[in-house]
GROMACS .gro file of N, CA and C in nm:
model
  549
    1MET      N    1   0.933   0.087   1.075
    1MET     CA    2   0.873   0.121   0.949
    1MET      C    3   0.978   0.123   0.838
    2VAL      N    4   1.092   0.184   0.865
    2VAL     CA    5   1.196   0.192   0.762
    2VAL      C    6   1.250   0.053   0.729
    3ALA      N    7   1.257  -0.036   0.827
    3ALA     CA    8   1.302  -0.173   0.800
    3ALA      C    9   1.205  -0.242   0.704
    4HIS      N   10   1.078  -0.218   0.721
    4HIS     CA   11   0.978  -0.274   0.629
    4HIS      C   12   0.996  -0.216   0.489
    5LEU      N   13   1.010  -0.084   0.479
    5LEU     CA   14   1.028  -0.020   0.348
    5LEU      C   15   1.157  -0.066   0.281
    6CYS      N   16   1.262  -0.085   0.360
    6CYS     CA   17   1.389  -0.134   0.307
    6CYS      C   18   1.372  -0.275   0.251
    7THR      N   19   1.299  -0.359   0.322
    7THR     CA   20   1.273  -0.494   0.275
    7THR      C   21   1.196  -0.491   0.143
    8ASP      N   22   1.101  -0.398   0.131
    8ASP     CA   23   1.029  -0.381   0.004
    8ASP      C   24   1.126  -0.348  -0.109
    9GLU      N   25   1.226  -0.264  -0.079
    9GLU     CA   26   1.321  -0.225  -0.184
    9GLU      C   27   1.411  -0.341  -0.225
   10VAL      N   28   1.441  -0.431  -0.132
   10VAL     CA   29   1.517  -0.552  -0.169
   10VAL      C   30   1.436  -0.631  -0.272
   11TYR      N   31   1.306  -0.644  -0.246
   11TYR     CA   32   1.216  -0.712  -0.339
   11TYR      C   33   1.213  -0.638  -0.473
   12ASN      N   34   1.198  -0.505  -0.470
   12ASN     CA   35   1.193  -0.427  -0.594
   12ASN      C   36   1.320  -0.444  -0.676
   13GLN      N   37   1.434  -0.445  -0.608
   13GLN     CA   38   1.561  -0.467  -0.679
   13GLN      C   39   1.564  -0.605  -0.743
   14ALA      N   40   1.519  -0.705  -0.671
   14ALA     CA   41   1.518  -0.841  -0.725
   14ALA      C   42   1.425  -0.849  -0.847
   15CYS      N   43   1.315  -0.776  -0.845
   15CYS     CA   44   1.226  -0.772  -0.961
   15CYS      C   45   1.299  -0.713  -1.081
   16LEU      N   46   1.371  -0.604  -1.059
   16LEU     CA   47   1.445  -0.539  -1.167
   16LEU      C   48   1.557  -0.626  -1.222
   17GLU      N   49   1.624  -0.695  -1.133
   17GLU     CA   50   1.741  -0.775  -1.173
   17GLU      C   51   1.703  -0.917  -1.211
   18ASP      N   52   1.571  -0.948  -1.206
   18ASP     CA   53   1.520  -1.082  -1.235
   18ASP      C   54   1.591  -1.187  -1.150
   19THR      N   55   1.602  -1.156  -1.020
   19THR     CA   56   1.669  -1.246  -0.925
   19THR      C   57   1.575  -1.285  -0.810
   20LEU      N   58   1.446  -1.282  -0.835
   20LEU     CA   59   1.350  -1.318  -0.729
   20LEU      C   60   1.378  -1.456  -0.673
   21ASP      N   61   1.425  -1.546  -0.761
   21ASP     CA   62   1.451  -1.683  -0.715
   21ASP      C   63   1.571  -1.692  -0.621
   22ARG      N   64   1.649  -1.586  -0.612
   22ARG     CA   65   1.766  -1.586  -0.522
   22ARG      C   66   1.737  -1.523  -0.386
   23LEU      N   67   1.618  -1.469  -0.369
   23LEU     CA   68   1.584  -1.412  -0.240
   23LEU      C   69   1.570  -1.523  -0.137
   24PRO      N   70   1.610  -1.497  -0.013
   24PRO     CA   71   1.593  -1.599   0.091
   24PRO      C   72   1.445  -1.634   0.103
   25SER      N   73   1.416  -1.759   0.109
   25SER     CA   74   1.275  -1.798   0.121
   25SER      C   75   1.227  -1.775   0.264
   26ALA      N   76   1.100  -1.750   0.274
   26ALA     CA   77   1.037  -1.731   0.405
   26ALA      C   78   0.897  -1.788   0.396
   27SER      N   79   0.857  -1.859   0.497
   27SER     CA   80   0.721  -1.912   0.496
   27SER      C   81   0.625  -1.795   0.508
   28GLY      N   82   0.508  -1.810   0.453
   28GLY     CA   83   0.409  -1.703   0.461
   28GLY      C   84   0.411  -1.607   0.345
   29GLY      N   85   0.478  -1.644   0.236
   29GLY     CA   86   0.477  -1.559   0.116
   29GLY      C   87   0.542  -1.424   0.140
   30LEU      N   88   0.485  -1.321   0.077
   30LEU     CA   89   0.542  -1.186   0.089
   30LEU      C   90   0.534  -1.134   0.232
   31ASN      N   91   0.428  -1.170   0.306
   31ASN     CA   92   0.420  -1.127   0.447
   31ASN      C   93   0.533  -1.190   0.528
   32GLY      N   94   0.560  -1.318   0.504
   32GLY     CA   95   0.670  -1.386   0.573
   32GLY      C   96   0.804  -1.327   0.534
   33TRP      N   97   0.818  -1.295   0.406
   33TRP     CA   98   0.940  -1.231   0.355
   33TRP      C   99   0.962  -1.098   0.426
   34ASN      N  100   0.856  -1.018   0.436
   34ASN     CA  101   0.867  -0.889   0.502
   34ASN      C  102   0.903  -0.906   0.650
   35ALA      N  103   0.837  -0.998   0.718
   35ALA     CA  104   0.865  -1.019   0.861
   35ALA      C  105   1.011  -1.056   0.882
   36ARG      N  106   1.063  -1.140   0.793
   36ARG     CA  107   1.204  -1.180   0.802
   36ARG      C  108   1.295  -1.058   0.783
   37GLY      N  109   1.266  -0.976   0.682
   37GLY     CA  110   1.348  -0.858   0.655
   37GLY      C  111   1.349  -0.760   0.770
   38VAL      N  112   1.234  -0.741   0.832
   38VAL     CA  113   1.225  -0.651   0.947
   38VAL      C  114   1.304  -0.709   1.064
   39ARG      N  115   1.289  -0.839   1.086
   39ARG     CA  116   1.360  -0.905   1.197
   39ARG      C  117   1.512  -0.891   1.180
   40VAL      N  118   1.561  -0.912   1.060
   40VAL     CA  119   1.705  -0.902   1.033
   40VAL      C  120   1.755  -0.760   1.062
   41ARG      N  121   1.676  -0.659   1.024
   41ARG     CA  122   1.720  -0.521   1.039
   41ARG      C  123   1.699  -0.467   1.181
   42ARG      N  124   1.624  -0.538   1.263
   42ARG     CA  125   1.601  -0.493   1.401
   42ARG      C  126   1.733  -0.481   1.479
   43ALA      N  127   1.830  -0.563   1.447
   43ALA     CA  128   1.958  -0.561   1.518
   43ALA      C  129   2.051  -0.451   1.466
   44MET      N  130   2.014  -0.386   1.358
   44MET     CA  131   2.099  -0.283   1.298
   44MET      C  132   2.071  -0.147   1.360
   45PRO      N  133   2.169  -0.058   1.363
   45PRO     CA  134   2.142   0.079   1.408
   45PRO      C  135   2.040   0.145   1.316
   46PRO      N  136   1.945   0.221   1.369
   46PRO     CA  137   1.842   0.283   1.286
   46PRO      C  138   1.897   0.366   1.170
   47LEU      N  139   2.005   0.442   1.193
   47LEU     CA  140   2.061   0.523   1.086
   47LEU      C  141   2.112   0.434   0.972
   48GLU      N  142   2.168   0.321   1.005
   48GLU     CA  143   2.217   0.229   0.902
   48GLU      C  144   2.101   0.174   0.817
   49VAL      N  145   1.990   0.144   0.882
   49VAL     CA  146   1.872   0.095   0.809
   49VAL      C  147   1.819   0.205   0.718
   50LEU      N  148   1.812   0.327   0.770
   50LEU     CA  149   1.765   0.440   0.689
   50LEU      C  150   1.855   0.460   0.568
   51GLN      N  151   1.986   0.456   0.588
   51GLN     CA  152   2.079   0.475   0.476
   51GLN      C  153   2.067   0.363   0.374
   52GLU      N  154   2.048   0.239   0.422
   52GLU     CA  155   2.029   0.127   0.329
   52GLU      C  156   1.902   0.150   0.246
   53TRP      N  157   1.794   0.188   0.312
   53TRP     CA  158   1.668   0.211   0.241
   53TRP      C  159   1.684   0.322   0.138
   54GLU      N  160   1.745   0.433   0.178
   54GLU     CA  161   1.762   0.545   0.085
   54GLU      C  162   1.844   0.504  -0.036
   55ALA      N  163   1.952   0.430  -0.016
   55ALA     CA  164   2.037   0.386  -0.127
   55ALA      C  165   1.962   0.290  -0.219
   56ARG      N  166   1.893   0.194  -0.160
   56ARG     CA  167   1.817   0.098  -0.242
   56ARG      C  168   1.706   0.169  -0.318
   57GLN      N  169   1.637   0.258  -0.250
   57GLN     CA  170   1.527   0.330  -0.313
   57GLN      C  171   1.578   0.413  -0.431
   58GLU      N  172   1.689   0.479  -0.413
   58GLU     CA  173   1.744   0.560  -0.522
   58GLU      C  174   1.779   0.474  -0.644
   59ARG      N  175   1.842   0.357  -0.619
   59ARG     CA  176   1.877   0.268  -0.732
   59ARG      C  177   1.752   0.219  -0.805
   60VAL      N  178   1.650   0.181  -0.729
   60VAL     CA  179   1.527   0.130  -0.790
   60VAL      C  180   1.459   0.241  -0.870
   61ARG      N  181   1.445   0.360  -0.813
   61ARG     CA  182   1.377   0.469  -0.883
   61ARG      C  183   1.451   0.508  -1.011
   62ARG      N  184   1.583   0.511  -1.004
   62ARG     CA  185   1.661   0.543  -1.127
   62ARG      C  186   1.637   0.437  -1.234
   63ALA      N  187   1.641   0.311  -1.194
   63ALA     CA  188   1.621   0.202  -1.289
   63ALA      C  189   1.480   0.207  -1.348
   64TRP      N  190   1.381   0.231  -1.264
   64TRP     CA  191   1.245   0.242  -1.314
   64TRP      C  192   1.233   0.359  -1.411
   65GLY      N  193   1.296   0.472  -1.376
   65GLY     CA  194   1.293   0.588  -1.465
   65GLY      C  195   1.355   0.558  -1.600
   66ALA      N  196   1.465   0.483  -1.601
   66ALA     CA  197   1.530   0.446  -1.726
   66ALA      C  198   1.442   0.352  -1.810
   67LEU      N  199   1.366   0.267  -1.743
   67LEU     CA  200   1.278   0.174  -1.816
   67LEU      C  201   1.158   0.246  -1.877
   68GLY      N  202   1.105   0.342  -1.806
   68GLY     CA  203   0.986   0.413  -1.852
   68GLY      C  204   0.859   0.346  -1.804
   69LEU      N  205   0.753   0.425  -1.792
   69LEU     CA  206   0.628   0.377  -1.734
   69LEU      C  207   0.560   0.268  -1.816
   70ASP      N  208   0.591   0.257  -1.943
   70ASP     CA  209   0.525   0.154  -2.026
   70ASP      C  210   0.595   0.020  -2.019
   71ALA      N  211   0.703   0.011  -1.942
   71ALA     CA  212   0.778  -0.115  -1.930
   71ALA      C  213   0.700  -0.217  -1.849
   72ARG      N  214   0.742  -0.340  -1.861
   72ARG     CA  215   0.691  -0.449  -1.777
   72ARG      C  216   0.812  -0.500  -1.699
   73ILE      N  217   0.789  -0.531  -1.570
   73ILE     CA  218   0.897  -0.584  -1.488
   73ILE      C  219   0.855  -0.721  -1.435
   74GLN      N  220   0.951  -0.799  -1.397
   74GLN     CA  221   0.926  -0.929  -1.338
   74GLN      C  222   0.884  -0.908  -1.192
   75THR      N  223   0.780  -0.977  -1.148
   75THR     CA  224   0.736  -0.971  -1.008
   75THR      C  225   0.709  -1.114  -0.962
   76SER      N  226   0.676  -1.129  -0.837
   76SER     CA  227   0.645  -1.262  -0.785
   76SER      C  228   0.518  -1.318  -0.851
   77ALA      N  229   0.438  -1.231  -0.910
   77ALA     CA  230   0.317  -1.274  -0.980
   77ALA      C  231   0.341  -1.289  -1.130
   78GLY      N  232   0.466  -1.271  -1.174
   78GLY     CA  233   0.497  -1.278  -1.317
   78GLY      C  234   0.518  -1.139  -1.373
   79PRO      N  235   0.536  -1.128  -1.505
   79PRO     CA  236   0.556  -0.996  -1.566
   79PRO      C  237   0.439  -0.904  -1.535
   80TYR      N  238   0.471  -0.778  -1.502
   80TYR     CA  239   0.369  -0.685  -1.455
   80TYR      C  240   0.402  -0.545  -1.505
   81PRO      N  241   0.301  -0.465  -1.541
   81PRO     CA  242   0.328  -0.328  -1.588
   81PRO      C  243   0.393  -0.244  -1.477
   82LEU      N  244   0.502  -0.179  -1.512
   82LEU     CA  245   0.573  -0.095  -1.416
   82LEU      C  246   0.481   0.015  -1.363
   83ARG      N  247   0.401   0.072  -1.450
   83ARG     CA  248   0.308   0.179  -1.409
   83ARG      C  249   0.222   0.133  -1.292
   84LEU      N  250   0.172   0.011  -1.297
   84LEU     CA  251   0.086  -0.040  -1.190
   84LEU      C  252   0.168  -0.076  -1.066
   85GLU      N  253   0.289  -0.124  -1.085
   85GLU     CA  254   0.375  -0.155  -0.970
   85GLU      C  255   0.403  -0.027  -0.892
   86ILE      N  256   0.423   0.083  -0.962
   86ILE     CA  257   0.446   0.212  -0.896
   86ILE      C  258   0.322   0.256  -0.820
   87TRP      N  259   0.204   0.233  -0.877
   87TRP     CA  260   0.081   0.265  -0.806
   87TRP      C  261   0.069   0.183  -0.678
   88HIS      N  262   0.104   0.055  -0.687
   88HIS     CA  263   0.099  -0.029  -0.567
   88HIS      C  264   0.193   0.025  -0.459
   89LEU      N  265   0.312   0.067  -0.500
   89LEU     CA  266   0.408   0.121  -0.405
   89LEU      C  267   0.357   0.253  -0.345
   90ALA      N  268   0.297   0.337  -0.428
   90ALA     CA  269   0.241   0.463  -0.376
   90ALA      C  270   0.132   0.434  -0.273
   91ARG      N  271   0.050   0.333  -0.300
   91ARG     CA  272  -0.054   0.293  -0.205
   91ARG      C  273   0.010   0.248  -0.074
   92GLU      N  274   0.116   0.169  -0.084
   92GLU     CA  275   0.187   0.121   0.035
   92GLU      C  276   0.242   0.238   0.116
   93TYR      N  277   0.304   0.334   0.048
   93TYR     CA  278   0.359   0.451   0.117
   93TYR      C  279   0.247   0.531   0.185
   94ALA      N  280   0.134   0.546   0.117
   94ALA     CA  281   0.023   0.622   0.175
   94ALA      C  282  -0.031   0.552   0.300
   95ILE      N  283  -0.040   0.419   0.295
   95ILE     CA  284  -0.086   0.344   0.413
   95ILE      C  285   0.007   0.369   0.531
   96HIS      N  286   0.136   0.363   0.505
   96HIS     CA  287   0.231   0.381   0.614
   96HIS      C  288   0.242   0.527   0.658
   97ALA      N  289   0.213   0.620   0.569
   97ALA     CA  290   0.207   0.761   0.610
   97ALA      C  291   0.094   0.777   0.711
   98ASP      N  292  -0.016   0.705   0.689
   98ASP     CA  293  -0.125   0.706   0.788
   98ASP      C  294  -0.080   0.642   0.919
   99ASP      N  295  -0.006   0.531   0.908
   99ASP     CA  296   0.041   0.462   1.029
   99ASP      C  297   0.119   0.556   1.121
  100ILE      N  298   0.203   0.641   1.061
  100ILE     CA  299   0.287   0.728   1.143
  100ILE      C  300   0.234   0.872   1.149
  101GLU      N  301   0.111   0.891   1.097
  101GLU     CA  302   0.040   1.019   1.104
  101GLU      C  303   0.120   1.134   1.044
  102VAL      N  304   0.162   1.116   0.919
  102VAL     CA  305   0.231   1.224   0.847
  102VAL      C  306   0.134   1.340   0.831
  103ALA      N  307   0.180   1.459   0.866
  103ALA     CA  308   0.095   1.578   0.858
  103ALA      C  309   0.079   1.623   0.713
  104MET      N  310  -0.043   1.665   0.679
  104MET     CA  311  -0.068   1.726   0.549
  104MET      C  312  -0.187   1.818   0.562
  105THR      N  313  -0.199   1.910   0.468
  105THR     CA  314  -0.313   2.002   0.472
  105THR      C  315  -0.441   1.925   0.440
  106ALA      N  316  -0.553   1.986   0.472
  106ALA     CA  317  -0.682   1.923   0.442
  106ALA      C  318  -0.697   1.899   0.292
  107ARG      N  319  -0.651   1.992   0.212
  107ARG     CA  320  -0.660   1.978   0.066
  107ARG      C  321  -0.572   1.863   0.016
  108GLU      N  322  -0.449   1.855   0.067
  108GLU     CA  323  -0.359   1.745   0.029
  108GLU      C  324  -0.419   1.611   0.070
  109ARG      N  325  -0.475   1.608   0.190
  109ARG     CA  326  -0.534   1.483   0.240
  109ARG      C  327  -0.652   1.439   0.154
  110GLN      N  328  -0.738   1.533   0.117
  110GLN     CA  329  -0.854   1.499   0.035
  110GLN      C  330  -0.809   1.447  -0.103
  111ALA      N  331  -0.709   1.510  -0.161
  111ALA     CA  332  -0.658   1.464  -0.292
  111ALA      C  333  -0.598   1.325  -0.278
  112GLN      N  334  -0.523   1.303  -0.170
  112GLN     CA  335  -0.464   1.171  -0.147
  112GLN      C  336  -0.573   1.066  -0.128
  113LEU      N  337  -0.673   1.096  -0.048
  113LEU     CA  338  -0.781   1.001  -0.023
  113LEU      C  339  -0.853   0.966  -0.153
  114ARG      N  340  -0.875   1.065  -0.238
  114ARG     CA  341  -0.946   1.042  -0.365
  114ARG      C  342  -0.872   0.942  -0.453
  115TRP      N  343  -0.740   0.960  -0.472
  115TRP     CA  344  -0.669   0.864  -0.558
  115TRP      C  345  -0.656   0.729  -0.489
  116ARG      N  346  -0.648   0.727  -0.356
  116ARG     CA  347  -0.639   0.599  -0.284
  116ARG      C  348  -0.768   0.519  -0.298
  117VAL      N  349  -0.882   0.587  -0.296
  117VAL     CA  350  -1.009   0.517  -0.316
  117VAL      C  351  -1.012   0.457  -0.457
  118ALA      N  352  -0.979   0.539  -0.557
  118ALA     CA  353  -0.981   0.491  -0.696
  118ALA      C  354  -0.886   0.373  -0.713
  119PHE      N  355  -0.765   0.387  -0.662
  119PHE     CA  356  -0.670   0.278  -0.677
  119PHE      C  357  -0.710   0.157  -0.594
  120GLY      N  358  -0.763   0.178  -0.476
  120GLY     CA  359  -0.806   0.067  -0.391
  120GLY      C  360  -0.911  -0.018  -0.459
  121LEU      N  361  -1.005   0.047  -0.528
  121LEU     CA  362  -1.108  -0.028  -0.601
  121LEU      C  363  -1.045  -0.107  -0.716
  122PHE      N  364  -0.951  -0.045  -0.786
  122PHE     CA  365  -0.880  -0.114  -0.894
  122PHE      C  366  -0.803  -0.235  -0.839
  123ALA      N  367  -0.729  -0.214  -0.731
  123ALA     CA  368  -0.646  -0.321  -0.674
  123ALA      C  369  -0.733  -0.436  -0.624
  124ALA      N  370  -0.847  -0.405  -0.566
  124ALA     CA  371  -0.937  -0.512  -0.518
  124ALA      C  372  -0.984  -0.598  -0.635
  125ARG      N  373  -1.020  -0.534  -0.746
  125ARG     CA  374  -1.060  -0.611  -0.865
  125ARG      C  375  -0.943  -0.694  -0.916
  126GLU      N  376  -0.826  -0.632  -0.924
  126GLU     CA  377  -0.708  -0.700  -0.976
  126GLU      C  378  -0.671  -0.821  -0.890
  127GLU      N  379  -0.690  -0.809  -0.760
  127GLU     CA  380  -0.655  -0.917  -0.668
  127GLU      C  381  -0.766  -1.021  -0.655
  128GLY      N  382  -0.872  -1.007  -0.736
  128GLY     CA  383  -0.979  -1.105  -0.736
  128GLY      C  384  -1.078  -1.088  -0.622
  129GLU      N  385  -1.077  -0.973  -0.559
  129GLU     CA  386  -1.169  -0.944  -0.448
  129GLU      C  387  -1.246  -0.815  -0.479
  130PRO      N  388  -1.326  -0.818  -0.585
  130PRO     CA  389  -1.396  -0.694  -0.622
  130PRO      C  390  -1.486  -0.645  -0.509
  131VAL      N  391  -1.492  -0.515  -0.497
  131VAL     CA  392  -1.573  -0.449  -0.394
  131VAL      C  393  -1.689  -0.383  -0.466
  132ASP      N  394  -1.811  -0.406  -0.419
  132ASP     CA  395  -1.929  -0.347  -0.479
  132ASP      C  396  -1.946  -0.208  -0.420
  133ALA      N  397  -1.891  -0.110  -0.488
  133ALA     CA  398  -1.892   0.027  -0.435
  133ALA      C  399  -1.896   0.127  -0.550
  134GLU      N  400  -1.955   0.241  -0.522
  134GLU     CA  401  -1.958   0.353  -0.615
  134GLU      C  402  -1.905   0.476  -0.545
  135VAL      N  403  -1.819   0.549  -0.613
  135VAL     CA  404  -1.766   0.672  -0.558
  135VAL      C  405  -1.861   0.785  -0.593
  136GLU      N  406  -1.905   0.855  -0.492
  136GLU     CA  407  -1.987   0.975  -0.511
  136GLU      C  408  -1.894   1.095  -0.496
  137ARG      N  409  -1.943   1.210  -0.461
  137ARG     CA  410  -1.857   1.329  -0.452
  137ARG      C  411  -1.742   1.307  -0.355
  138ASP      N  412  -1.769   1.305  -0.227
  138ASP     CA  413  -1.665   1.289  -0.125
  138ASP      C  414  -1.693   1.171  -0.034
  139TRP      N  415  -1.758   1.070  -0.086
  139TRP     CA  416  -1.789   0.952  -0.009
  139TRP      C  417  -1.807   0.834  -0.103
  140VAL      N  418  -1.823   0.717  -0.044
  140VAL     CA  419  -1.836   0.593  -0.120
  140VAL      C  420  -1.961   0.520  -0.071
  141ARG      N  421  -2.041   0.475  -0.165
  141ARG     CA  422  -2.156   0.390  -0.132
  141ARG      C  423  -2.110   0.246  -0.148
  142LEU      N  424  -2.103   0.175  -0.037
  142LEU     CA  425  -2.057   0.036  -0.033
  142LEU      C  426  -2.175  -0.057  -0.011
  143ARG      N  427  -2.187  -0.156  -0.097
  143ARG     CA  428  -2.287  -0.261  -0.078
  143ARG      C  429  -2.212  -0.385  -0.032
  144HIS      N  430  -2.250  -0.432   0.087
  144HIS     CA  431  -2.176  -0.541   0.151
  144HIS      C  432  -2.273  -0.629   0.228
  145ARG      N  433  -2.273  -0.758   0.195
  145ARG     CA  434  -2.360  -0.855   0.265
  145ARG      C  435  -2.506  -0.811   0.271
  146GLY      N  436  -2.556  -0.761   0.157
  146GLY     CA  437  -2.697  -0.725   0.148
  146GLY      C  438  -2.734  -0.591   0.207
  147GLN      N  439  -2.637  -0.516   0.257
  147GLN     CA  440  -2.666  -0.384   0.313
  147GLN      C  441  -2.588  -0.278   0.239
  148THR      N  442  -2.633  -0.155   0.250
  148THR     CA  443  -2.566  -0.041   0.186
  148THR      C  444  -2.514   0.052   0.294
  149TYR      N  445  -2.391   0.097   0.276
  149TYR     CA  446  -2.326   0.187   0.371
  149TYR      C  447  -2.270   0.306   0.293
  150ASP      N  448  -2.291   0.426   0.344
  150ASP     CA  449  -2.229   0.546   0.289
  150ASP      C  450  -2.111   0.580   0.378
  151LEU      N  451  -1.990   0.567   0.322
  151LEU     CA  452  -1.867   0.584   0.399
  151LEU      C  453  -1.788   0.704   0.347
  152ASP      N  454  -1.732   0.781   0.439
  152ASP     CA  455  -1.638   0.884   0.396
  152ASP      C  456  -1.513   0.813   0.344
  153PHE      N  457  -1.429   0.886   0.272
  153PHE     CA  458  -1.312   0.825   0.209
  153PHE      C  459  -1.220   0.756   0.309
  154GLU      N  460  -1.195   0.822   0.424
  154GLU     CA  461  -1.104   0.762   0.523
  154GLU      C  462  -1.156   0.628   0.574
  155THR      N  463  -1.285   0.623   0.602
  155THR     CA  464  -1.344   0.498   0.652
  155THR      C  465  -1.338   0.390   0.546
  156PHE      N  466  -1.368   0.427   0.422
  156PHE     CA  467  -1.364   0.328   0.313
  156PHE      C  468  -1.222   0.275   0.293
  157ILE      N  469  -1.123   0.362   0.300
  157ILE     CA  470  -0.984   0.318   0.285
  157ILE      C  471  -0.944   0.228   0.401
  158ALA      N  472  -0.987   0.261   0.521
  158ALA     CA  473  -0.959   0.173   0.636
  158ALA      C  474  -1.019   0.035   0.612
  159TYR      N  475  -1.137   0.031   0.552
  159TYR     CA  476  -1.201  -0.096   0.517
  159TYR      C  477  -1.118  -0.170   0.411
  160LEU      N  478  -1.079  -0.099   0.304
  160LEU     CA  479  -1.003  -0.162   0.196
  160LEU      C  480  -0.868  -0.215   0.241
  161THR      N  481  -0.803  -0.142   0.332
  161THR     CA  482  -0.667  -0.178   0.374
  161THR      C  483  -0.663  -0.260   0.503
  162ASN      N  484  -0.781  -0.290   0.557
  162ASN     CA  485  -0.790  -0.368   0.680
  162ASN      C  486  -0.714  -0.299   0.794
  163ARG      N  487  -0.736  -0.168   0.807
  163ARG     CA  488  -0.669  -0.089   0.910
  163ARG      C  489  -0.767   0.000   0.986
  164PRO      N  490  -0.865  -0.058   1.054
  164PRO     CA  491  -0.958   0.026   1.130
  164PRO      C  492  -0.888   0.105   1.239
  165GLN      N  493  -0.775   0.055   1.287
  165GLN     CA  494  -0.703   0.122   1.396
  165GLN      C  495  -0.655   0.261   1.354
  166GLN      N  496  -0.651   0.291   1.226
  166GLN     CA  497  -0.607   0.423   1.182
  166GLN      C  498  -0.716   0.529   1.197
  167LEU      N  499  -0.837   0.486   1.217
  167LEU     CA  500  -0.948   0.581   1.229
  167LEU      C  501  -0.955   0.639   1.370
  168LYS      N  502  -0.972   0.768   1.380
  168LYS     CA  503  -0.982   0.836   1.509
  168LYS      C  504  -1.120   0.817   1.572
  169ASP      N  505  -1.222   0.807   1.489
  169ASP     CA  506  -1.360   0.796   1.536
  169ASP      C  507  -1.392   0.651   1.576
  170PRO      N  508  -1.424   0.629   1.705
  170PRO     CA  509  -1.453   0.493   1.752
  170PRO      C  510  -1.570   0.427   1.677
  171ALA      N  511  -1.672   0.506   1.640
  171ALA     CA  512  -1.786   0.450   1.568
  171ALA      C  513  -1.744   0.402   1.430
  172ALA      N  514  -1.658   0.478   1.364
  172ALA     CA  515  -1.608   0.437   1.232
  172ALA      C  516  -1.523   0.311   1.245
  173ARG      N  517  -1.440   0.303   1.350
  173ARG     CA  518  -1.359   0.182   1.373
  173ARG      C  519  -1.449   0.060   1.392
  174ARG      N  520  -1.555   0.077   1.473
  174ARG     CA  521  -1.649  -0.034   1.497
  174ARG      C  522  -1.714  -0.078   1.367
  175LEU      N  523  -1.755   0.019   1.285
  175LEU     CA  524  -1.821  -0.013   1.159
  175LEU      C  525  -1.727  -0.091   1.067
  176VAL      N  526  -1.604  -0.045   1.055
  176VAL     CA  527  -1.508  -0.115   0.968
  176VAL      C  528  -1.484  -0.256   1.019
  177ARG      N  529  -1.476  -0.273   1.149
  177ARG     CA  530  -1.461  -0.410   1.205
  177ARG      C  531  -1.587  -0.493   1.179
  178GLN      N  532  -1.703  -0.431   1.191
  178GLN     CA  533  -1.829  -0.499   1.162
  178GLN      C  534  -1.832  -0.545   1.016
  179LEU      N  535  -1.774  -0.465   0.928
  179LEU     CA  536  -1.769  -0.501   0.786
  179LEU      C  537  -1.670  -0.612   0.756
  180GLY      N  538  -1.591  -0.650   0.856
  180GLY     CA  539  -1.502  -0.764   0.839
  180GLY      C  540  -1.355  -0.736   0.851
  181ALA      N  541  -1.316  -0.612   0.874
  181ALA     CA  542  -1.173  -0.584   0.892
  181ALA      C  543  -1.126  -0.641   1.026
  182THR      N  544  -1.008  -0.693   1.027
  182THR     CA  545  -0.956  -0.757   1.149
  182THR      C  546  -0.841  -0.680   1.211
  183GLY      N  547  -0.797  -0.573   1.146
  183GLY     CA  548  -0.682  -0.496   1.195
  183GLY      C  549  -0.712  -0.421   1.321
   0.00000   0.00000   0.00000
């Protein structure tokens, strides 16, 4: 996991330094780039990878702080608002917190799920894959392939992130796979 996050920080640094064109190329776009970064770090001692990630992360966060949230940074998709890039990174961290089952209180989890649903809907529209869904109190009404589903936040996020394996409930996992998730 840390090797993946470290690879993300290499990308973030390149965005800040406008050196994306100098990154080693990898087939498969950003997924290929990530796979390569993880593979390279697999041979390194875990503590060394952690220290690299921490150092890179600190440099990126300081630079972003100096730029301010209204800045635009260079990304692989072109100039992009820093505020939204930070949201994308927060989403990525939340997904991986689920992967490794980071403990949090029920209240913290509900607050996290709420912003992840809101951001997930925004990101889907931004990526050209709008989702026909409405957020109700603590659930989401999803219209998909002519049917309507009422999903709790966790199930809806598993659907949005293609990660049914994160769900503890086998019925919820089956439903998310039925909806088209392949994870």
